[in-house]
Each structure stands twice: as C-alpha cells, then as structure tokens.
Short mmCIF file of C-alpha atoms in Angstrom, two decimals:
data_model
loop_
_atom_site.label_atom_id
_atom_site.label_comp_id
_atom_site.label_asym_id
_atom_site.label_seq_id
_atom_site.Cartn_x
_atom_site.Cartn_y
_atom_site.Cartn_z
CA MET A 170 5.39 -1.16 18.27
CA THR A 171 7.88 -0.95 15.44
CA MET A 172 7.00 -1.74 11.88
CA ALA A 173 9.16 -2.04 8.76
CA LEU A 174 8.55 0.38 6.03
CA ASN A 175 10.12 -0.07 2.49
CA LEU A 176 9.85 2.89 0.16
CA HIS A 177 10.83 1.76 -3.27
CA GLY A 178 13.47 -0.62 -2.12
CA GLU A 179 14.79 1.44 1.01
CA ALA A 180 13.87 -0.13 4.21
CA ARG A 181 13.43 1.92 7.47
CA ALA A 182 11.96 1.10 10.83
CA VAL A 183 8.77 3.03 11.90
CA ASP A 184 8.10 3.25 15.61
CA SER A 185 5.49 6.12 15.68
CA ILE A 186 2.65 7.58 13.74
CA LEU A 187 4.74 10.77 13.40
CA ALA A 188 7.63 8.82 11.78
CA LEU A 189 5.04 7.12 9.46
CA GLU A 190 3.64 10.50 8.42
CA GLN A 191 7.16 11.89 7.68
CA MET A 192 7.77 8.81 5.45
CA LEU A 193 4.47 9.22 3.79
CA GLN A 194 5.53 12.86 3.02
CA GLU A 195 8.41 11.60 1.27
CA ALA A 196 6.42 9.11 -0.75
CA ARG A 197 4.21 11.97 -1.83
CA ALA A 198 7.18 13.71 -3.41
CA LEU A 199 7.78 10.83 -5.67
CA ALA A 200 6.03 10.53 -9.04
CA GLN A 201 5.90 6.76 -8.86
CA CYS A 202 6.65 4.51 -5.88
CA ALA A 203 6.17 1.16 -4.37
CA LEU A 204 5.43 1.53 -0.52
CA TRP A 205 5.34 -1.34 1.94
CA LEU A 206 4.47 -1.40 5.48
CA THR A 207 4.80 -4.64 7.42
CA LEU A 208 4.42 -5.77 10.97
CA ALA A 209 7.49 -7.93 10.86
CA ALA A 210 10.66 -7.52 9.06
CA ASP A 211 9.72 -10.41 6.82
CA ALA A 212 6.32 -9.73 5.07
CA GLU A 213 5.62 -13.49 4.98
CA GLN A 214 5.71 -13.71 8.77
CA GLY A 215 2.96 -11.16 9.42
CA PRO A 216 0.42 -8.64 7.78
CA ALA A 217 1.53 -6.18 5.04
CA LEU A 218 0.09 -3.20 3.31
CA CYS A 219 1.42 -2.30 -0.10
CA MET A 220 0.79 0.86 -2.22
CA LEU A 221 1.75 1.23 -5.91
CA ARG A 222 1.63 4.66 -7.22
CA ASN A 223 1.98 6.26 -10.50
CA GLY A 224 0.99 9.98 -10.53
CA GLY A 225 -2.66 10.31 -9.39
CA ASN A 226 -3.30 6.60 -9.64
CA ALA A 227 -2.63 4.28 -6.62
CA TRP A 228 -3.94 1.11 -5.48
CA LEU A 229 -3.47 -1.02 -2.32
CA MET A 230 -2.83 -4.58 -1.58
CA TYR A 231 -3.33 -6.25 1.80
CA LEU A 232 -1.60 -9.51 2.70
CA SER A 233 -2.66 -11.16 5.95
CA GLY A 234 0.64 -12.93 6.32
CA GLN A 235 -1.01 -15.89 8.16
CA ASP A 236 -2.33 -17.69 5.19
CA ASP A 237 -2.57 -17.16 1.55
CA LEU A 238 -5.33 -14.49 1.88
CA SER A 239 -4.65 -11.25 -0.13
CA PHE A 240 -6.89 -8.50 -1.06
CA HIS A 241 -6.70 -5.40 -3.48
CA SER A 242 -8.43 -2.19 -3.21
CA LEU A 243 -11.56 -1.41 -5.24
CA GLY A 244 -12.14 1.99 -6.66
CA ASP A 245 -14.33 3.25 -9.50
CA ASP A 246 -15.74 -0.22 -10.98
CA GLU A 247 -16.67 1.76 -14.12
CA ALA A 248 -13.12 2.74 -14.74
CA GLU A 249 -11.77 1.13 -17.75
CA GLY A 250 -8.11 0.58 -18.75
CA VAL A 251 -5.04 -0.21 -17.04
CA CYS A 252 -2.24 1.70 -15.35
CA SER A 253 1.43 0.70 -15.16
CA TYR A 254 3.35 0.87 -12.00
CA LEU A 255 7.10 0.79 -11.50
CA LEU A 256 8.27 -1.71 -8.85
CA ALA A 257 11.35 -1.26 -6.59
CA ASN A 258 13.15 -3.99 -8.64
CA GLY A 259 12.72 -2.10 -11.88
CA GLN A 260 9.85 -4.20 -13.19
CA VAL A 261 6.75 -2.57 -14.65
CA ASP A 262 3.47 -4.06 -13.91
CA GLU A 263 -0.11 -3.19 -15.06
CA TYR A 264 -3.26 -3.35 -12.89
CA PRO A 265 -6.87 -2.22 -13.69
CA GLU A 266 -7.60 1.24 -13.17
CA SER A 267 -10.86 0.09 -11.34
CA TRP A 268 -8.61 -0.75 -8.51
CA CYS A 269 -7.30 2.87 -8.04
CA VAL A 270 -8.30 4.68 -5.11
CA ASP A 271 -7.32 8.39 -4.06
CA VAL A 272 -3.77 8.64 -2.99
CA GLU A 273 -4.92 10.40 0.18
CA HIS A 274 -7.20 7.56 1.09
CA CYS A 275 -4.24 5.21 0.55
CA GLN A 276 -1.91 7.26 2.92
CA HIS A 277 -4.75 7.25 5.59
CA ALA A 278 -4.91 3.40 5.16
CA PHE A 279 -1.25 3.20 6.11
CA ALA A 280 -2.05 5.34 9.32
CA ASP A 281 -4.89 2.91 10.19
CA PHE A 282 -2.78 -0.30 9.45
CA PHE A 283 -0.16 1.19 11.88
CA ARG A 284 -2.46 2.20 14.62
CA THR A 285 -4.34 -1.14 14.55
CA GLY A 286 -1.13 -3.38 14.62
CA GLY A 287 -1.69 -4.57 11.09
CA ALA A 288 -5.39 -4.90 10.69
CA ARG A 289 -6.94 -4.56 7.19
CA PRO A 290 -7.90 -0.79 6.90
CA PRO A 291 -11.74 -0.71 7.06
CA ALA A 292 -12.20 2.57 5.11
CA ILE A 293 -11.03 0.92 1.86
CA ALA A 294 -13.18 -1.35 -0.17
CA TRP A 295 -11.54 -4.60 -0.68
CA GLU A 296 -11.70 -7.48 -2.92
CA ALA A 297 -10.03 -10.91 -2.18
CA ASP A 298 -7.59 -12.18 -4.80
#
C-alpha cells in the first residue's frame, strides 16, 4: 500500500513503515510543522491524519474522507490557553492546549494509521468536531 505524506507542503509517497518512520524523523527535527498522511493523493477521497506541532505541543486531526466526519485529539482537559501553529501555507492558527498530546504519541498514531490502511488510531482520545 502507498500513502501520500505531506510534510509542511512537501509531498512524498510512503510505501512502507520504514519509509514512514524516516519521514517522521525528519518531522521531529523541525521546531514547527504540519504533517499530513492520506490514503489517497487527494485527502477528500480517503481518510487523512494531520499533526500540527509547535515545539512540545502537538495535536492530531482525523478526517474520515467519506463524509463530513472529523475528529481532533484530546489531551489534558484541564490545560488552559491556546497554542499557535504554523501551517504549510504560512497561516498561523491557534488551537486549545487541551487538544495537545505528546509528540511521541502523535507519531505512533501515524504508524497505526499506516498499518491499518487509514483507520482512526485507537490509542488517541478523540472528540468529534
């Protein structure tokens, strides 16, 4: 199976868990990034997993691709404030810190998404948007 990975605007094909892990290493080296993994080249055609990261803060978004269902990760529900994230198009968005999960958990979720062919990673707590 091949998936499309987009790391802060640069698209690449991923055809193995090893290739995915190498790209996740690259993402770890960036202070901020937007990372997308999609089953299809067009995220609207299939499931997609997105991680936005700024330093130690990261959160995930899962898009089912078959309907309008989308989910975001849930972290510490007692966390207050917001964190800003730089998107690939240069836009800066803010999201609640309560959505943040450990960067390592986010990266494991990408491996789960790949291994299951695009299923929503079960190790992450999700909330429907």
